Amino acid sequence: MQRSLCNQTDFSTFKGLAMITLTIQSKCLVFLKAGLIALLLSASWGQAQTQWPSKAVTLVVPFAPGGGTDIGSRIVAQKLSQLWGQSVLVDNRGGAGGNLGLEIVSRAKPDGYTLLTGNVGTQSINPTLYKKLNYNPDTSFAPIGLFAELPFVLAVTPSLPANSVKELVALAKASPDKLTYASSGNGGSPHLSAETFKIATGTQILHIPYKGGGAAMTDLMSGNVHMIFSSVLETSAQIKAGKLKALAISSKNRVSALPDVPTLEESGINGAESGSWLGLLAPAGTPQPILDKISQSLQQVLAMPDVQQLLIGQGAVAKGGTTAEFVNLIANDRKRYAKIILDNKLVVD
Protein backbone atom coordinates (compact mmCIF):
# COMPACT_ATOMS: atom_id res chain seq x y z
CA MET A 1 0.00 0.00 0.00
CA GLN A 2 2.80 2.37 0.87
CA ARG A 3 4.59 1.59 -2.36
CA SER A 4 1.42 2.14 -4.40
CA LEU A 5 0.70 5.41 -2.62
CA CYS A 6 4.26 6.53 -3.17
CA ASN A 7 4.06 5.75 -6.87
CA GLN A 8 0.77 7.60 -7.21
CA THR A 9 2.13 10.64 -5.38
CA ASP A 10 5.25 10.69 -7.52
CA PHE A 11 3.17 10.50 -10.69
CA SER A 12 1.01 13.46 -9.63
CA THR A 13 4.08 15.48 -8.77
CA PHE A 14 5.71 14.77 -12.11
CA LYS A 15 2.47 15.60 -13.89
CA GLY A 16 2.27 18.94 -12.11
CA LEU A 17 5.89 19.72 -12.90
CA ALA A 18 5.31 18.82 -16.53
CA MET A 19 2.35 21.17 -16.74
CA ILE A 20 4.37 23.98 -15.18
CA THR A 21 7.22 23.30 -17.57
CA LEU A 22 4.89 23.31 -20.57
CA THR A 23 3.32 26.56 -19.41
CA ILE A 24 6.73 28.21 -19.03
CA GLN A 25 7.83 26.89 -22.41
CA SER A 26 4.65 28.22 -24.05
CA LYS A 27 5.16 31.67 -22.57
CA CYS A 28 8.78 31.64 -23.60
CA LEU A 29 7.75 30.70 -27.11
CA VAL A 30 5.31 33.62 -27.22
CA PHE A 31 8.00 36.05 -26.05
CA LEU A 32 10.53 34.59 -28.46
CA LYS A 33 8.11 34.82 -31.36
CA ALA A 34 7.20 38.41 -30.50
CA GLY A 35 10.85 39.36 -30.20
CA LEU A 36 11.69 37.62 -33.44
CA ILE A 37 8.85 39.37 -35.28
CA ALA A 38 9.94 42.77 -33.91
CA LEU A 39 13.52 42.04 -34.91
CA LEU A 40 12.50 41.01 -38.41
CA LEU A 41 10.27 44.07 -38.83
CA SER A 42 13.04 46.34 -37.60
CA ALA A 43 15.56 44.73 -39.91
CA SER A 44 13.11 44.89 -42.80
CA TRP A 45 12.40 48.60 -42.20
CA GLY A 46 16.09 49.36 -41.85
CA GLN A 47 16.80 47.49 -45.05
CA ALA A 48 13.98 49.35 -46.82
CA GLN A 49 15.49 52.67 -45.77
CA THR A 50 18.96 51.56 -46.90
CA GLN A 51 17.66 50.41 -50.27
CA TRP A 52 15.39 53.40 -50.85
CA PRO A 53 14.25 54.02 -53.50
CA SER A 54 13.36 50.54 -54.68
CA LYS A 55 10.51 51.76 -56.92
CA ALA A 56 9.34 54.88 -58.74
CA VAL A 57 9.09 58.14 -56.79
CA THR A 58 6.24 60.60 -57.44
CA LEU A 59 7.04 64.31 -57.40
CA VAL A 60 3.83 66.29 -56.99
CA VAL A 61 3.89 69.70 -58.70
CA PRO A 62 0.90 71.65 -57.36
CA PHE A 63 0.38 73.57 -60.60
CA ALA A 64 -0.58 72.84 -64.18
CA PRO A 65 2.09 71.86 -66.75
CA GLY A 66 4.05 74.60 -68.50
CA GLY A 67 4.66 76.97 -65.59
CA GLY A 68 7.99 77.83 -63.98
CA THR A 69 7.45 75.43 -61.07
CA ASP A 70 6.71 72.62 -63.51
CA ILE A 71 9.71 73.33 -65.76
CA GLY A 72 12.17 73.57 -62.88
CA SER A 73 10.76 70.42 -61.27
CA ARG A 74 11.20 68.38 -64.43
CA ILE A 75 14.86 69.38 -64.74
CA VAL A 76 15.56 68.18 -61.21
CA ALA A 77 13.33 65.10 -61.48
CA GLN A 78 15.21 63.83 -64.53
CA LYS A 79 18.57 64.08 -62.78
CA LEU A 80 17.33 62.50 -59.55
CA SER A 81 15.97 59.63 -61.61
CA GLN A 82 19.42 59.07 -63.11
CA LEU A 83 21.09 59.17 -59.68
CA TRP A 84 18.65 56.78 -58.04
CA GLY A 85 18.15 54.39 -60.92
CA GLN A 86 14.40 54.76 -60.45
CA SER A 87 11.82 56.85 -62.28
CA VAL A 88 10.86 60.16 -60.70
CA LEU A 89 7.39 60.85 -62.08
CA VAL A 90 6.14 64.43 -62.17
CA ASP A 91 2.47 64.54 -61.18
CA ASN A 92 0.80 67.90 -61.87
CA ARG A 93 -2.01 68.54 -59.37
CA GLY A 94 -3.00 72.15 -59.95
CA GLY A 95 -5.86 73.90 -58.22
CA ALA A 96 -6.67 76.39 -55.45
CA GLY A 97 -3.36 78.23 -55.77
CA GLY A 98 -1.40 75.04 -55.17
CA ASN A 99 -3.40 73.97 -52.12
CA LEU A 100 -4.88 70.90 -53.80
CA GLY A 101 -1.46 69.41 -54.49
CA LEU A 102 -0.29 70.16 -50.97
CA GLU A 103 -3.34 68.49 -49.49
CA ILE A 104 -2.61 65.35 -51.52
CA VAL A 105 0.99 65.22 -50.30
CA SER A 106 0.01 65.92 -46.69
CA ARG A 107 -2.12 62.74 -46.75
CA ALA A 108 0.43 60.57 -48.56
CA LYS A 109 2.28 57.76 -46.83
CA PRO A 110 5.50 59.20 -45.34
CA ASP A 111 7.84 56.67 -46.93
CA GLY A 112 9.79 58.88 -49.33
CA TYR A 113 7.90 57.78 -52.42
CA THR A 114 5.78 60.94 -52.57
CA LEU A 115 7.56 64.30 -52.70
CA LEU A 116 6.43 67.87 -53.27
CA THR A 117 7.80 70.87 -55.12
CA GLY A 118 6.87 73.89 -53.05
CA ASN A 119 7.39 77.51 -53.97
CA VAL A 120 7.07 80.88 -52.30
CA GLY A 121 3.35 80.87 -53.03
CA THR A 122 2.48 77.50 -51.56
CA GLN A 123 4.75 77.62 -48.52
CA SER A 124 4.98 81.31 -47.62
CA ILE A 125 1.97 83.10 -49.13
CA ASN A 126 -0.99 80.71 -48.91
CA PRO A 127 -0.88 80.25 -45.11
CA THR A 128 -1.89 83.92 -44.75
CA LEU A 129 -3.85 84.37 -47.97
CA TYR A 130 -6.33 81.54 -47.38
CA LYS A 131 -8.59 81.55 -44.35
CA LYS A 132 -8.91 77.76 -44.33
CA LEU A 133 -6.47 75.07 -45.47
CA ASN A 134 -7.06 71.31 -45.37
CA TYR A 135 -3.57 70.75 -44.00
CA ASN A 136 -1.32 72.39 -41.46
CA PRO A 137 1.34 74.47 -43.25
CA ASP A 138 3.66 74.20 -40.25
CA THR A 139 3.39 70.50 -39.36
CA SER A 140 2.18 68.62 -42.47
CA PHE A 141 5.47 68.74 -44.37
CA ALA A 142 9.16 68.05 -43.88
CA PRO A 143 11.25 70.62 -45.79
CA ILE A 144 14.24 69.09 -47.57
CA GLY A 145 16.00 71.81 -49.50
CA LEU A 146 15.90 74.72 -51.92
CA PHE A 147 16.89 73.99 -55.51
CA ALA A 148 16.22 77.13 -57.58
CA GLU A 149 15.53 80.84 -57.41
CA LEU A 150 13.14 82.23 -60.02
CA PRO A 151 13.50 85.92 -60.91
CA PHE A 152 10.32 87.42 -62.36
CA VAL A 153 9.93 89.42 -65.55
CA LEU A 154 7.21 91.91 -66.41
CA ALA A 155 6.12 90.89 -69.92
CA VAL A 156 3.41 92.29 -72.17
CA THR A 157 1.61 91.10 -75.28
CA PRO A 158 3.42 92.29 -78.45
CA SER A 159 0.43 94.33 -79.65
CA LEU A 160 0.38 96.53 -76.54
CA PRO A 161 1.70 100.03 -77.41
CA ALA A 162 4.17 100.13 -74.54
CA ASN A 163 7.89 99.41 -74.87
CA SER A 164 9.00 100.43 -71.40
CA VAL A 165 7.69 100.44 -67.86
CA LYS A 166 7.24 104.20 -68.05
CA GLU A 167 5.02 103.85 -71.12
CA LEU A 168 3.05 101.00 -69.51
CA VAL A 169 2.36 103.05 -66.38
CA ALA A 170 1.25 106.03 -68.48
CA LEU A 171 -1.09 103.80 -70.48
CA ALA A 172 -2.58 102.28 -67.31
CA LYS A 173 -3.15 105.68 -65.69
CA ALA A 174 -4.80 107.02 -68.81
CA SER A 175 -7.35 104.17 -68.80
CA PRO A 176 -7.92 102.79 -65.26
CA ASP A 177 -9.03 99.13 -65.18
CA LYS A 178 -8.82 98.87 -68.97
CA LEU A 179 -5.52 97.02 -68.94
CA THR A 180 -5.51 93.45 -67.64
CA TYR A 181 -2.86 91.24 -66.13
CA ALA A 182 -2.81 87.44 -66.09
CA SER A 183 -1.61 85.21 -63.29
CA SER A 184 -1.26 81.49 -62.68
CA GLY A 185 -4.01 81.72 -60.06
CA ASN A 186 -5.33 83.72 -57.12
CA GLY A 187 -2.80 84.28 -54.39
CA GLY A 188 0.28 83.00 -56.18
CA SER A 189 3.50 84.97 -56.25
CA PRO A 190 2.78 86.30 -59.80
CA HIS A 191 -0.54 87.67 -58.49
CA LEU A 192 1.08 89.38 -55.51
CA SER A 193 3.92 90.69 -57.68
CA ALA A 194 1.41 92.46 -59.92
CA GLU A 195 -0.49 93.81 -56.91
CA THR A 196 2.76 95.13 -55.46
CA PHE A 197 3.52 96.78 -58.81
CA LYS A 198 0.08 98.44 -58.85
CA ILE A 199 0.64 99.82 -55.35
CA ALA A 200 4.12 101.09 -56.21
CA THR A 201 2.93 102.80 -59.41
CA GLY A 202 -0.52 103.94 -58.31
CA THR A 203 -2.22 102.17 -61.22
CA GLN A 204 -5.49 100.25 -61.57
CA ILE A 205 -5.05 97.09 -63.64
CA LEU A 206 -7.63 94.28 -63.72
CA HIS A 207 -6.59 90.81 -62.55
CA ILE A 208 -7.44 87.78 -64.71
CA PRO A 209 -6.51 84.56 -62.86
CA TYR A 210 -5.87 81.30 -64.73
CA LYS A 211 -5.52 77.68 -63.68
CA GLY A 212 -1.78 77.57 -64.23
CA GLY A 213 0.98 79.54 -65.90
CA GLY A 214 0.75 77.71 -69.22
CA ALA A 215 -2.83 78.80 -69.88
CA ALA A 216 -2.06 82.37 -68.80
CA MET A 217 0.91 82.49 -71.17
CA THR A 218 -1.17 81.26 -74.11
CA ASP A 219 -3.77 84.01 -73.66
CA LEU A 220 -1.06 86.63 -73.14
CA MET A 221 0.66 85.75 -76.42
CA SER A 222 -2.66 85.85 -78.26
CA GLY A 223 -3.48 89.29 -76.84
CA ASN A 224 -6.47 88.27 -74.71
CA VAL A 225 -4.71 89.79 -71.69
CA HIS A 226 -2.14 92.58 -71.67
CA MET A 227 0.61 91.78 -69.16
CA ILE A 228 1.98 89.30 -66.66
CA PHE A 229 4.56 88.92 -63.93
CA SER A 230 6.06 85.50 -64.46
CA SER A 231 9.30 83.66 -63.88
CA VAL A 232 12.03 84.20 -66.45
CA LEU A 233 12.24 80.41 -66.55
CA GLU A 234 8.69 80.31 -67.88
CA THR A 235 8.84 83.23 -70.30
CA SER A 236 12.37 83.55 -71.70
CA ALA A 237 11.77 81.31 -74.73
CA GLN A 238 8.67 83.28 -75.78
CA ILE A 239 10.47 86.59 -75.24
CA LYS A 240 13.46 85.50 -77.34
CA ALA A 241 11.07 84.30 -80.06
CA GLY A 242 9.35 87.70 -80.16
CA LYS A 243 6.04 86.32 -78.89
CA LEU A 244 6.21 88.55 -75.81
CA LYS A 245 7.86 91.86 -74.93
CA ALA A 246 9.93 92.02 -71.75
CA LEU A 247 9.78 95.39 -70.02
CA ALA A 248 11.55 94.77 -66.71
CA ILE A 249 13.03 92.25 -64.30
CA SER A 250 11.33 92.41 -60.91
CA SER A 251 14.22 90.97 -58.91
CA LYS A 252 17.11 92.99 -57.52
CA ASN A 253 19.53 92.22 -60.36
CA ARG A 254 19.37 91.65 -64.09
CA VAL A 255 19.47 88.04 -65.29
CA SER A 256 21.88 86.49 -67.75
CA ALA A 257 19.05 84.93 -69.79
CA LEU A 258 17.74 88.44 -70.60
CA PRO A 259 20.76 90.70 -70.12
CA ASP A 260 19.28 93.71 -71.95
CA VAL A 261 16.13 93.88 -69.83
CA PRO A 262 16.41 96.45 -67.00
CA THR A 263 15.19 95.90 -63.47
CA LEU A 264 12.13 97.68 -62.13
CA GLU A 265 14.38 99.80 -59.96
CA GLU A 266 16.42 100.79 -63.00
CA SER A 267 13.12 101.71 -64.63
CA GLY A 268 12.30 104.11 -61.79
CA ILE A 269 9.97 101.84 -59.79
CA ASN A 270 10.94 101.30 -56.15
CA GLY A 271 9.44 98.89 -53.64
CA ALA A 272 8.14 96.36 -56.18
CA GLU A 273 10.89 93.75 -56.02
CA SER A 274 9.54 90.18 -56.26
CA GLY A 275 10.37 86.65 -57.36
CA SER A 276 9.94 83.05 -56.39
CA TRP A 277 11.91 79.94 -55.48
CA LEU A 278 11.50 76.18 -55.69
CA GLY A 279 12.24 73.58 -53.04
CA LEU A 280 11.62 69.93 -52.21
CA LEU A 281 9.44 68.77 -49.33
CA ALA A 282 8.05 65.45 -48.12
CA PRO A 283 5.10 64.43 -45.95
CA ALA A 284 5.76 64.93 -42.25
CA GLY A 285 6.95 61.73 -40.61
CA THR A 286 9.18 60.64 -43.48
CA PRO A 287 12.18 58.84 -41.88
CA GLN A 288 15.22 61.08 -41.43
CA PRO A 289 17.64 58.74 -43.27
CA ILE A 290 15.46 59.03 -46.37
CA LEU A 291 15.22 62.82 -46.05
CA ASP A 292 19.01 62.96 -45.69
CA LYS A 293 19.50 60.86 -48.81
CA ILE A 294 17.17 63.07 -50.84
CA SER A 295 18.96 66.19 -49.58
CA GLN A 296 22.37 64.77 -50.48
CA SER A 297 21.13 63.73 -53.93
CA LEU A 298 19.64 67.18 -54.50
CA GLN A 299 22.98 68.83 -53.76
CA GLN A 300 24.65 66.45 -56.23
CA VAL A 301 22.16 67.45 -58.92
CA LEU A 302 22.64 71.17 -58.28
CA ALA A 303 26.41 70.76 -58.55
CA MET A 304 26.12 69.35 -62.08
CA PRO A 305 27.34 71.94 -64.62
CA ASP A 306 24.69 71.00 -67.17
CA VAL A 307 21.91 71.53 -64.62
CA GLN A 308 23.32 74.93 -63.66
CA GLN A 309 23.61 75.99 -67.29
CA LEU A 310 20.16 74.70 -68.13
CA LEU A 311 18.57 76.63 -65.28
CA ILE A 312 20.60 79.78 -65.99
CA GLY A 313 19.75 79.58 -69.68
CA GLN A 314 16.09 79.53 -68.77
CA GLY A 315 16.43 82.43 -66.35
CA ALA A 316 16.55 80.51 -63.09
CA VAL A 317 19.43 80.13 -60.69
CA ALA A 318 20.48 76.79 -59.21
CA LYS A 319 20.38 77.37 -55.48
CA GLY A 320 21.09 74.77 -52.82
CA GLY A 321 21.73 75.01 -49.11
CA THR A 322 20.87 73.19 -45.92
CA THR A 323 17.45 72.15 -44.71
CA ALA A 324 17.72 74.70 -41.89
CA GLU A 325 18.35 77.49 -44.41
CA PHE A 326 15.32 76.40 -46.40
CA VAL A 327 13.15 76.43 -43.27
CA ASN A 328 14.34 79.98 -42.49
CA LEU A 329 13.62 81.13 -46.05
CA ILE A 330 10.04 79.85 -45.83
CA ALA A 331 9.53 81.59 -42.47
CA ASN A 332 11.08 84.91 -43.50
CA ASP A 333 9.10 85.12 -46.75
CA ARG A 334 5.92 84.25 -44.86
CA LYS A 335 6.41 87.27 -42.61
CA ARG A 336 7.18 89.51 -45.57
CA TYR A 337 4.16 88.52 -47.65
CA ALA A 338 1.82 88.41 -44.66
CA LYS A 339 2.27 92.14 -44.26
CA ILE A 340 1.49 92.79 -47.95
CA ILE A 341 -1.56 90.50 -47.86
CA LEU A 342 -3.03 91.86 -44.65
CA ASP A 343 -2.26 95.53 -45.37
CA ASN A 344 -4.04 95.26 -48.71
CA LYS A 345 -6.80 92.90 -47.56
CA LEU A 346 -6.00 90.25 -50.17
CA VAL A 347 -7.27 87.30 -48.10
CA VAL A 348 -9.03 84.62 -50.21
CA ASP A 349 -12.07 82.78 -48.79
Coordinates of C-alpha atoms in Angstrom, one line a residue:
M1 CA 0.0 0.0 0.0
Q2 CA 2.8 2.4 0.9
R3 CA 4.6 1.6 -2.4
S4 CA 1.4 2.1 -4.4
L5 CA 0.7 5.4 -2.6
C6 CA 4.3 6.5 -3.2
N7 CA 4.1 5.8 -6.9
Q8 CA 0.8 7.6 -7.2
T9 CA 2.1 10.6 -5.4
D10 CA 5.2 10.7 -7.5
F11 CA 3.2 10.5 -10.7
S12 CA 1.0 13.5 -9.6
T13 CA 4.1 15.5 -8.8
F14 CA 5.7 14.8 -12.1
K15 CA 2.5 15.6 -13.9
G16 CA 2.3 18.9 -12.1
L17 CA 5.9 19.7 -12.9
A18 CA 5.3 18.8 -16.5
M19 CA 2.4 21.2 -16.7
I20 CA 4.4 24.0 -15.2
T21 CA 7.2 23.3 -17.6
L22 CA 4.9 23.3 -20.6
T23 CA 3.3 26.6 -19.4
I24 CA 6.7 28.2 -19.0
Q25 CA 7.8 26.9 -22.4
S26 CA 4.6 28.2 -24.1
K27 CA 5.2 31.7 -22.6
C28 CA 8.8 31.6 -23.6
L29 CA 7.8 30.7 -27.1
V30 CA 5.3 33.6 -27.2
F31 CA 8.0 36.0 -26.0
L32 CA 10.5 34.6 -28.5
K33 CA 8.1 34.8 -31.4
A34 CA 7.2 38.4 -30.5
G35 CA 10.8 39.4 -30.2
L36 CA 11.7 37.6 -33.4
I37 CA 8.8 39.4 -35.3
A38 CA 9.9 42.8 -33.9
L39 CA 13.5 42.0 -34.9
L40 CA 12.5 41.0 -38.4
L41 CA 10.3 44.1 -38.8
S42 CA 13.0 46.3 -37.6
A43 CA 15.6 44.7 -39.9
S44 CA 13.1 44.9 -42.8
W45 CA 12.4 48.6 -42.2
G46 CA 16.1 49.4 -41.9
Q47 CA 16.8 47.5 -45.0
A48 CA 14.0 49.4 -46.8
Q49 CA 15.5 52.7 -45.8
T50 CA 19.0 51.6 -46.9
Q51 CA 17.7 50.4 -50.3
W52 CA 15.4 53.4 -50.8
P53 CA 14.3 54.0 -53.5
S54 CA 13.4 50.5 -54.7
K55 CA 10.5 51.8 -56.9
A56 CA 9.3 54.9 -58.7
V57 CA 9.1 58.1 -56.8
T58 CA 6.2 60.6 -57.4
L59 CA 7.0 64.3 -57.4
V60 CA 3.8 66.3 -57.0
V61 CA 3.9 69.7 -58.7
P62 CA 0.9 71.7 -57.4
F63 CA 0.4 73.6 -60.6
A64 CA -0.6 72.8 -64.2
P65 CA 2.1 71.9 -66.8
G66 CA 4.1 74.6 -68.5
G67 CA 4.7 77.0 -65.6
G68 CA 8.0 77.8 -64.0
T69 CA 7.5 75.4 -61.1
D70 CA 6.7 72.6 -63.5
I71 CA 9.7 73.3 -65.8
G72 CA 12.2 73.6 -62.9
S73 CA 10.8 70.4 -61.3
R74 CA 11.2 68.4 -64.4
I75 CA 14.9 69.4 -64.7
V76 CA 15.6 68.2 -61.2
A77 CA 13.3 65.1 -61.5
Q78 CA 15.2 63.8 -64.5
K79 CA 18.6 64.1 -62.8
L80 CA 17.3 62.5 -59.5
S81 CA 16.0 59.6 -61.6
Q82 CA 19.4 59.1 -63.1
L83 CA 21.1 59.2 -59.7
W84 CA 18.7 56.8 -58.0
G85 CA 18.2 54.4 -60.9
Q86 CA 14.4 54.8 -60.5
S87 CA 11.8 56.9 -62.3
V88 CA 10.9 60.2 -60.7
L89 CA 7.4 60.9 -62.1
V90 CA 6.1 64.4 -62.2
D91 CA 2.5 64.5 -61.2
N92 CA 0.8 67.9 -61.9
R93 CA -2.0 68.5 -59.4
G94 CA -3.0 72.2 -59.9
G95 CA -5.9 73.9 -58.2
A96 CA -6.7 76.4 -55.4
G97 CA -3.4 78.2 -55.8
G98 CA -1.4 75.0 -55.2
N99 CA -3.4 74.0 -52.1
L100 CA -4.9 70.9 -53.8
G101 CA -1.5 69.4 -54.5
L102 CA -0.3 70.2 -51.0
E103 CA -3.3 68.5 -49.5
I104 CA -2.6 65.4 -51.5
V105 CA 1.0 65.2 -50.3
S106 CA 0.0 65.9 -46.7
R107 CA -2.1 62.7 -46.8
A108 CA 0.4 60.6 -48.6
K109 CA 2.3 57.8 -46.8
P110 CA 5.5 59.2 -45.3
D111 CA 7.8 56.7 -46.9
G112 CA 9.8 58.9 -49.3
Y113 CA 7.9 57.8 -52.4
T114 CA 5.8 60.9 -52.6
L115 CA 7.6 64.3 -52.7
L116 CA 6.4 67.9 -53.3
T117 CA 7.8 70.9 -55.1
G118 CA 6.9 73.9 -53.1
N119 CA 7.4 77.5 -54.0
V120 CA 7.1 80.9 -52.3
G121 CA 3.4 80.9 -53.0
T122 CA 2.5 77.5 -51.6
Q123 CA 4.8 77.6 -48.5
S124 CA 5.0 81.3 -47.6
I125 CA 2.0 83.1 -49.1
N126 CA -1.0 80.7 -48.9
P127 CA -0.9 80.3 -45.1
T128 CA -1.9 83.9 -44.8
L129 CA -3.8 84.4 -48.0
Y130 CA -6.3 81.5 -47.4
K131 CA -8.6 81.6 -44.4
K132 CA -8.9 77.8 -44.3
L133 CA -6.5 75.1 -45.5
N134 CA -7.1 71.3 -45.4
Y135 CA -3.6 70.7 -44.0
N136 CA -1.3 72.4 -41.5
P137 CA 1.3 74.5 -43.3
D138 CA 3.7 74.2 -40.3
T139 CA 3.4 70.5 -39.4
S140 CA 2.2 68.6 -42.5
F141 CA 5.5 68.7 -44.4
A142 CA 9.2 68.0 -43.9
P143 CA 11.3 70.6 -45.8
I144 CA 14.2 69.1 -47.6
G145 CA 16.0 71.8 -49.5
L146 CA 15.9 74.7 -51.9
F147 CA 16.9 74.0 -55.5
A148 CA 16.2 77.1 -57.6
E149 CA 15.5 80.8 -57.4
L150 CA 13.1 82.2 -60.0
P151 CA 13.5 85.9 -60.9
F152 CA 10.3 87.4 -62.4
V153 CA 9.9 89.4 -65.6
L154 CA 7.2 91.9 -66.4
A155 CA 6.1 90.9 -69.9
V156 CA 3.4 92.3 -72.2
T157 CA 1.6 91.1 -75.3
P158 CA 3.4 92.3 -78.5
S159 CA 0.4 94.3 -79.6
L160 CA 0.4 96.5 -76.5
P161 CA 1.7 100.0 -77.4
A162 CA 4.2 100.1 -74.5
N163 CA 7.9 99.4 -74.9
S164 CA 9.0 100.4 -71.4
V165 CA 7.7 100.4 -67.9
K166 CA 7.2 104.2 -68.0
E167 CA 5.0 103.8 -71.1
L168 CA 3.1 101.0 -69.5
V169 CA 2.4 103.0 -66.4
A170 CA 1.3 106.0 -68.5
L171 CA -1.1 103.8 -70.5
A172 CA -2.6 102.3 -67.3
K173 CA -3.1 105.7 -65.7
A174 CA -4.8 107.0 -68.8
S175 CA -7.3 104.2 -68.8
P176 CA -7.9 102.8 -65.3
D177 CA -9.0 99.1 -65.2
K178 CA -8.8 98.9 -69.0
L179 CA -5.5 97.0 -68.9
T180 CA -5.5 93.5 -67.6
Y181 CA -2.9 91.2 -66.1
A182 CA -2.8 87.4 -66.1
S183 CA -1.6 85.2 -63.3
S184 CA -1.3 81.5 -62.7
G185 CA -4.0 81.7 -60.1
N186 CA -5.3 83.7 -57.1
G187 CA -2.8 84.3 -54.4
G188 CA 0.3 83.0 -56.2
S189 CA 3.5 85.0 -56.2
P190 CA 2.8 86.3 -59.8
H191 CA -0.5 87.7 -58.5
L192 CA 1.1 89.4 -55.5
S193 CA 3.9 90.7 -57.7
A194 CA 1.4 92.5 -59.9
E195 CA -0.5 93.8 -56.9
T196 CA 2.8 95.1 -55.5
F197 CA 3.5 96.8 -58.8
K198 CA 0.1 98.4 -58.8
I199 CA 0.6 99.8 -55.4
A200 CA 4.1 101.1 -56.2
T201 CA 2.9 102.8 -59.4
G202 CA -0.5 103.9 -58.3
T203 CA -2.2 102.2 -61.2
Q204 CA -5.5 100.2 -61.6
I205 CA -5.1 97.1 -63.6
L206 CA -7.6 94.3 -63.7
H207 CA -6.6 90.8 -62.5
I208 CA -7.4 87.8 -64.7
P209 CA -6.5 84.6 -62.9
Y210 CA -5.9 81.3 -64.7
K211 CA -5.5 77.7 -63.7
G212 CA -1.8 77.6 -64.2
G213 CA 1.0 79.5 -65.9
G214 CA 0.8 77.7 -69.2
A215 CA -2.8 78.8 -69.9
A216 CA -2.1 82.4 -68.8
M217 CA 0.9 82.5 -71.2
T218 CA -1.2 81.3 -74.1
D219 CA -3.8 84.0 -73.7
L220 CA -1.1 86.6 -73.1
M221 CA 0.7 85.7 -76.4
S222 CA -2.7 85.9 -78.3
G223 CA -3.5 89.3 -76.8
N224 CA -6.5 88.3 -74.7
V225 CA -4.7 89.8 -71.7
H226 CA -2.1 92.6 -71.7
M227 CA 0.6 91.8 -69.2
I228 CA 2.0 89.3 -66.7
F229 CA 4.6 88.9 -63.9
S230 CA 6.1 85.5 -64.5
S231 CA 9.3 83.7 -63.9
V232 CA 12.0 84.2 -66.4
L233 CA 12.2 80.4 -66.6
E234 CA 8.7 80.3 -67.9
T235 CA 8.8 83.2 -70.3
S236 CA 12.4 83.5 -71.7
A237 CA 11.8 81.3 -74.7
Q238 CA 8.7 83.3 -75.8
I239 CA 10.5 86.6 -75.2
K240 CA 13.5 85.5 -77.3
A241 CA 11.1 84.3 -80.1
G242 CA 9.3 87.7 -80.2
K243 CA 6.0 86.3 -78.9
L244 CA 6.2 88.5 -75.8
K245 CA 7.9 91.9 -74.9
A246 CA 9.9 92.0 -71.8
L247 CA 9.8 95.4 -70.0
A248 CA 11.5 94.8 -66.7
I249 CA 13.0 92.2 -64.3
S250 CA 11.3 92.4 -60.9
S251 CA 14.2 91.0 -58.9
K252 CA 17.1 93.0 -57.5
N253 CA 19.5 92.2 -60.4
R254 CA 19.4 91.7 -64.1
V255 CA 19.5 88.0 -65.3
S256 CA 21.9 86.5 -67.8
A257 CA 19.1 84.9 -69.8
L258 CA 17.7 88.4 -70.6
P259 CA 20.8 90.7 -70.1
D260 CA 19.3 93.7 -71.9
V261 CA 16.1 93.9 -69.8
P262 CA 16.4 96.5 -67.0
T263 CA 15.2 95.9 -63.5
L264 CA 12.1 97.7 -62.1
E265 CA 14.4 99.8 -60.0
E266 CA 16.4 100.8 -63.0
S267 CA 13.1 101.7 -64.6
G268 CA 12.3 104.1 -61.8
I269 CA 10.0 101.8 -59.8
N270 CA 10.9 101.3 -56.2
G271 CA 9.4 98.9 -53.6
A272 CA 8.1 96.4 -56.2
E273 CA 10.9 93.7 -56.0
S274 CA 9.5 90.2 -56.3
G275 CA 10.4 86.7 -57.4
S276 CA 9.9 83.0 -56.4
W277 CA 11.9 79.9 -55.5
L278 CA 11.5 76.2 -55.7
G279 CA 12.2 73.6 -53.0
L280 CA 11.6 69.9 -52.2
L281 CA 9.4 68.8 -49.3
A282 CA 8.1 65.4 -48.1
P283 CA 5.1 64.4 -45.9
A284 CA 5.8 64.9 -42.3
G285 CA 7.0 61.7 -40.6
T286 CA 9.2 60.6 -43.5
P287 CA 12.2 58.8 -41.9
Q288 CA 15.2 61.1 -41.4
P289 CA 17.6 58.7 -43.3
I290 CA 15.5 59.0 -46.4
L291 CA 15.2 62.8 -46.0
D292 CA 19.0 63.0 -45.7
K293 CA 19.5 60.9 -48.8
I294 CA 17.2 63.1 -50.8
S295 CA 19.0 66.2 -49.6
Q296 CA 22.4 64.8 -50.5
S297 CA 21.1 63.7 -53.9
L298 CA 19.6 67.2 -54.5
Q299 CA 23.0 68.8 -53.8
Q300 CA 24.6 66.5 -56.2
V301 CA 22.2 67.4 -58.9
L302 CA 22.6 71.2 -58.3
A303 CA 26.4 70.8 -58.6
M304 CA 26.1 69.4 -62.1
P305 CA 27.3 71.9 -64.6
D306 CA 24.7 71.0 -67.2
V307 CA 21.9 71.5 -64.6
Q308 CA 23.3 74.9 -63.7
Q309 CA 23.6 76.0 -67.3
L310 CA 20.2 74.7 -68.1
L311 CA 18.6 76.6 -65.3
I312 CA 20.6 79.8 -66.0
G313 CA 19.8 79.6 -69.7
Q314 CA 16.1 79.5 -68.8
G315 CA 16.4 82.4 -66.4
A316 CA 16.5 80.5 -63.1
V317 CA 19.4 80.1 -60.7
A318 CA 20.5 76.8 -59.2
K319 CA 20.4 77.4 -55.5
G320 CA 21.1 74.8 -52.8
G321 CA 21.7 75.0 -49.1
T322 CA 20.9 73.2 -45.9
T323 CA 17.5 72.2 -44.7
A324 CA 17.7 74.7 -41.9
E325 CA 18.4 77.5 -44.4
F326 CA 15.3 76.4 -46.4
V327 CA 13.2 76.4 -43.3
N328 CA 14.3 80.0 -42.5
L329 CA 13.6 81.1 -46.1
I330 CA 10.0 79.8 -45.8
A331 CA 9.5 81.6 -42.5
N332 CA 11.1 84.9 -43.5
D333 CA 9.1 85.1 -46.7
R334 CA 5.9 84.2 -44.9
K335 CA 6.4 87.3 -42.6
R336 CA 7.2 89.5 -45.6
Y337 CA 4.2 88.5 -47.6
A338 CA 1.8 88.4 -44.7
K339 CA 2.3 92.1 -44.3
I340 CA 1.5 92.8 -47.9
I341 CA -1.6 90.5 -47.9
L342 CA -3.0 91.9 -44.6
D343 CA -2.3 95.5 -45.4
N344 CA -4.0 95.3 -48.7
K345 CA -6.8 92.9 -47.6
L346 CA -6.0 90.2 -50.2
V347 CA -7.3 87.3 -48.1
V348 CA -9.0 84.6 -50.2
D349 CA -12.1 82.8 -48.8

